[in-house]
Amino acid sequence: MPSDSSLDAVVIGSGPNGLSAAVTLARAGLSVRVYERNATAGGGMRTEEITLPGFRHDICSAVHPLAFASGFFRRFGLEKRVRFVTPTASYAHPLDGGRAAVAYRDIERTADALGPDGAAWRALIGPLARHADEVAQFTGSAIVGLPRHPLVAARLGATALLQGGPWWNLPFRTEEPGALLTGAFAHTTLALPSVAGAAAGLTLAAYGHARGWPVPIGGSQSIADALVADLEAHGGELVTGTEVTSLGDLPESRIVVFDTHVRAAARLGEDRLAPSYQRSVSRFRSGNGVCKVDFALAGPVPWANPELNETATVHVGGTRAAVARSEREVARGAIGDDPYVLVSQPSLFDDTRAPAGKHVLWAYTHVPHGSAADRTEAVIRQLERFAPGFRDLILASTSRTADQMELYNPNYLGGDISTGMPDLRQLIVRPVLSPDPWRMPGRGLYLASASAAPGPGVHGLGGYYAARSALRHEFGVTRMPSLAPEE
C-alpha cells in the first residue's frame, strides 16, 4: 500500500459511514486516507451499467428517505450538493383487483384516498410527521440514555407497540392502510409483526409525509461522489482497488476507523482488543438476506393501477397478512411462492438512468441468510400479478443472490444488507451496550459502520458519531467542524 508517512486517520471502507467519518475528520484539519477494496467509492451508494449499455442501475440503495432527515446530511448540506427529485407520492402498495394504497407526501390527500380509514391514518402517522425532525434525532442516535425529545420518543414507542404486535389491525377497517404500513415495516427484513420493524417503518412513513422520499439525479453514486469531492477538497485521500487484510498493511496513523462489519473490525484489530469485546462481538447476530434483481425495460412498468406511477417506490406483496406471512417464512429459513418485493423505478423521475423511452427497475426480495436461491422468476411473477405485461417489457436482467451479495460486499454477511440484525435488542446493543458504541476498547480504533448505532440506512450518522468520538478522545477536539458547503 502507498506511503510510509504517518497519518492522523485511516478509514477502511468508503460506504456512506466511512465517507462521512472521513469528511468530518478532514474538515477538522486532520490528514485522512480512505481505503476501498472496490474500484469505485460508495459501498451501498453505487450506480453502474450492469444490464445493457446506457441503463444505469443503483447497486444497493436507490431511494433515500433519510437524505433530508439525517442530521449528518443536513449539516453537510446534501440538498445543495446533489440534485434530487421528490415524487408527489413517497411509496405505494398495490392490491389485487387493481386497487392500490398510496402514501402521498400530502397526508391529507393520503387520508382522503383511504376513505373510512383516513382519520385513523391521520391520527396514527400525523403526530410523527409533524415532529419528523425530533423523530429523526431520536432514531438517529444511540438508544442508550435519555432521549432529547422524550414526548416524541414516547409517541413513537407507543405507536410501534400498537403496530408491532398481533393487535396491529385494530385501528383499520379496510385492507389498504395496513398493507401500506406493512410494506414500509418490511424494509427491516424482520419477521412481522415486530416492534423494531414497526418503529423503523413508522419513521419512514413520517419522513414520507414530512419531506418525501427523494431520488438522487444520476443515481446513488452522486451522493458518494459529493462526499468524495468534499473529502479531497479538504486534503483527504481515497485509495480504491485495495483490500485491507491486516492493520499491518496500513501506514502508521493515530486512529483507524472501520466502515466494516463489526466482526471484520474485531478480526483486524484483535491484537488491540480485549477478549471481553471479542466475546460480545461473537454474539452479534446477522439477519436475513436479500436477492437483488435489476431489469432493463422497453417501457415503464404497466401497473394495473396508474396511481403507482406517481412514486418511485412500490412495495409488492399483497395484503398485510400476506406480507407478514412471507417475512415469517424467510425468518424460518423457507422460501415461499408469494414473496414481498421492494421495487424502485427511478427512471420515471430521472431521465439520466436509461435511453429515451426506456426504463430501469430495481428490485429485491428477502431470503434466508446465506441463500443461493436466484429469485428472478419469483420477482417477475409477483410483478406480473400487479402489472400484467411486465414480462414482455424485459430487455435484460441481472441478479445477485444472498451469498453473492456477501462476495460483492463483505459487510453483507449472508446477504444481510443491514450489517447485523436490526431487531429491538440489537438496536440497543449495537454492537455493545454503551453510550459511545463507536469507540472500540483498543488504542485508536473506532467502528463507523451500520454494525454500530444508529444502524442501517444511508444516513452517514455512524461515521459522523465515530469521527466525533475520535476527535474528542484522541485529538482533544470538542467543537465539531462545520460541514456546510463553502460559498
PDB file of N, CA and C in Angstrom, residues 93-96 175 178-180 182-183 315-323 338-340 382 385-386:
ATOM      1  N   HIS A  93     -48.549   0.738  -2.508  1.00  0.00           N
ATOM      2  CA  HIS A  93     -48.713  -0.695  -2.282  1.00  0.00           C
ATOM      3  C   HIS A  93     -49.910  -1.194  -3.082  1.00  0.00           C
ATOM      4  N   PRO A  94     -49.677  -1.965  -4.165  1.00  0.00           N
ATOM      5  CA  PRO A  94     -50.800  -2.487  -4.935  1.00  0.00           C
ATOM      6  C   PRO A  94     -51.474  -3.671  -4.245  1.00  0.00           C
ATOM      7  N   LEU A  95     -52.761  -3.803  -4.512  1.00  0.00           N
ATOM      8  CA  LEU A  95     -53.541  -4.948  -4.040  1.00  0.00           C
ATOM      9  C   LEU A  95     -54.275  -5.554  -5.232  1.00  0.00           C
ATOM     10  N   ASP A  96     -54.756  -6.761  -5.057  1.00  0.00           N
ATOM     11  CA  ASP A  96     -55.450  -7.440  -6.146  1.00  0.00           C
ATOM     12  C   ASP A  96     -56.691  -6.650  -6.571  1.00  0.00           C
ATOM     13  N   GLU A 175     -58.375  -3.039   4.043  1.00  0.00           N
ATOM     14  CA  GLU A 175     -57.056  -3.648   3.838  1.00  0.00           C
ATOM     15  C   GLU A 175     -55.972  -2.637   3.497  1.00  0.00           C
ATOM     16  N   GLY A 178     -53.338  -0.925   6.315  1.00  0.00           N
ATOM     17  CA  GLY A 178     -52.453  -1.918   6.920  1.00  0.00           C
ATOM     18  C   GLY A 178     -51.402  -2.413   5.951  1.00  0.00           C
ATOM     19  N   ALA A 179     -51.815  -2.650   4.699  1.00  0.00           N
ATOM     20  CA  ALA A 179     -50.853  -3.078   3.682  1.00  0.00           C
ATOM     21  C   ALA A 179     -49.818  -1.986   3.430  1.00  0.00           C
ATOM     22  N   LEU A 180     -50.287  -0.733   3.377  1.00  0.00           N
ATOM     23  CA  LEU A 180     -49.387   0.383   3.106  1.00  0.00           C
ATOM     24  C   LEU A 180     -48.302   0.493   4.173  1.00  0.00           C
ATOM     25  N   THR A 182     -47.355  -1.954   6.281  1.00  0.00           N
ATOM     26  CA  THR A 182     -46.564  -3.176   6.362  1.00  0.00           C
ATOM     27  C   THR A 182     -45.479  -3.206   5.299  1.00  0.00           C
ATOM     28  N   GLY A 183     -45.766  -2.624   4.136  1.00  0.00           N
ATOM     29  CA  GLY A 183     -44.727  -2.531   3.121  1.00  0.00           C
ATOM     30  C   GLY A 183     -43.519  -1.760   3.615  1.00  0.00           C
ATOM     31  N   HIS A 315     -44.121  -1.212  -2.869  1.00  0.00           N
ATOM     32  CA  HIS A 315     -43.970  -2.430  -2.072  1.00  0.00           C
ATOM     33  C   HIS A 315     -44.975  -3.455  -2.586  1.00  0.00           C
ATOM     34  N   VAL A 316     -44.477  -4.554  -3.095  1.00  0.00           N
ATOM     35  CA  VAL A 316     -45.315  -5.558  -3.751  1.00  0.00           C
ATOM     36  C   VAL A 316     -45.389  -6.797  -2.868  1.00  0.00           C
ATOM     37  N   GLY A 317     -46.591  -7.292  -2.666  1.00  0.00           N
ATOM     38  CA  GLY A 317     -46.714  -8.499  -1.843  1.00  0.00           C
ATOM     39  C   GLY A 317     -48.127  -8.783  -1.383  1.00  0.00           C
ATOM     40  N   GLY A 318     -49.074  -7.933  -1.764  1.00  0.00           N
ATOM     41  CA  GLY A 318     -50.462  -8.196  -1.384  1.00  0.00           C
ATOM     42  C   GLY A 318     -50.811  -7.610  -0.032  1.00  0.00           C
ATOM     43  N   THR A 319     -51.708  -8.269   0.652  1.00  0.00           N
ATOM     44  CA  THR A 319     -52.258  -7.755   1.900  1.00  0.00           C
ATOM     45  C   THR A 319     -51.232  -7.753   3.025  1.00  0.00           C
ATOM     46  N   ARG A 320     -51.584  -7.072   4.099  1.00  0.00           N
ATOM     47  CA  ARG A 320     -50.747  -7.063   5.299  1.00  0.00           C
ATOM     48  C   ARG A 320     -50.463  -8.481   5.768  1.00  0.00           C
ATOM     49  N   ALA A 321     -51.473  -9.314   5.808  1.00  0.00           N
ATOM     50  CA  ALA A 321     -51.303 -10.699   6.268  1.00  0.00           C
ATOM     51  C   ALA A 321     -50.366 -11.460   5.349  1.00  0.00           C
ATOM     52  N   ALA A 322     -50.467 -11.217   4.021  1.00  0.00           N
ATOM     53  CA  ALA A 322     -49.622 -11.929   3.071  1.00  0.00           C
ATOM     54  C   ALA A 322     -48.161 -11.515   3.213  1.00  0.00           C
ATOM     55  N   VAL A 323     -47.914 -10.222   3.369  1.00  0.00           N
ATOM     56  CA  VAL A 323     -46.531  -9.752   3.544  1.00  0.00           C
ATOM     57  C   VAL A 323     -45.947 -10.309   4.836  1.00  0.00           C
ATOM     58  N   ASP A 338     -44.943 -16.501  -2.660  1.00  0.00           N
ATOM     59  CA  ASP A 338     -45.668 -15.232  -2.678  1.00  0.00           C
ATOM     60  C   ASP A 338     -44.834 -14.172  -1.959  1.00  0.00           C
ATOM     61  N   PRO A 339     -43.667 -13.831  -2.517  1.00  0.00           N
ATOM     62  CA  PRO A 339     -42.705 -13.009  -1.761  1.00  0.00           C
ATOM     63  C   PRO A 339     -43.081 -11.537  -1.699  1.00  0.00           C
ATOM     64  N   TYR A 340     -42.614 -10.886  -0.666  1.00  0.00           N
ATOM     65  CA  TYR A 340     -42.594  -9.436  -0.598  1.00  0.00           C
ATOM     66  C   TYR A 340     -41.454  -8.952  -1.487  1.00  0.00           C
ATOM     67  N   GLN A 382     -44.465 -12.008  -9.362  1.00  0.00           N
ATOM     68  CA  GLN A 382     -45.154 -11.111  -8.438  1.00  0.00           C
ATOM     69  C   GLN A 382     -45.451  -9.765  -9.109  1.00  0.00           C
ATOM     70  N   ARG A 385     -48.367 -10.037 -11.481  1.00  0.00           N
ATOM     71  CA  ARG A 385     -49.647 -10.098 -10.761  1.00  0.00           C
ATOM     72  C   ARG A 385     -50.285  -8.714 -10.661  1.00  0.00           C
ATOM     73  N   PHE A 386     -49.470  -7.690 -10.470  1.00  0.00           N
ATOM     74  CA  PHE A 386     -49.994  -6.339 -10.284  1.00  0.00           C
ATOM     75  C   PHE A 386     -49.715  -5.429 -11.484  1.00  0.00           C
TER      76      PHE A 386
END
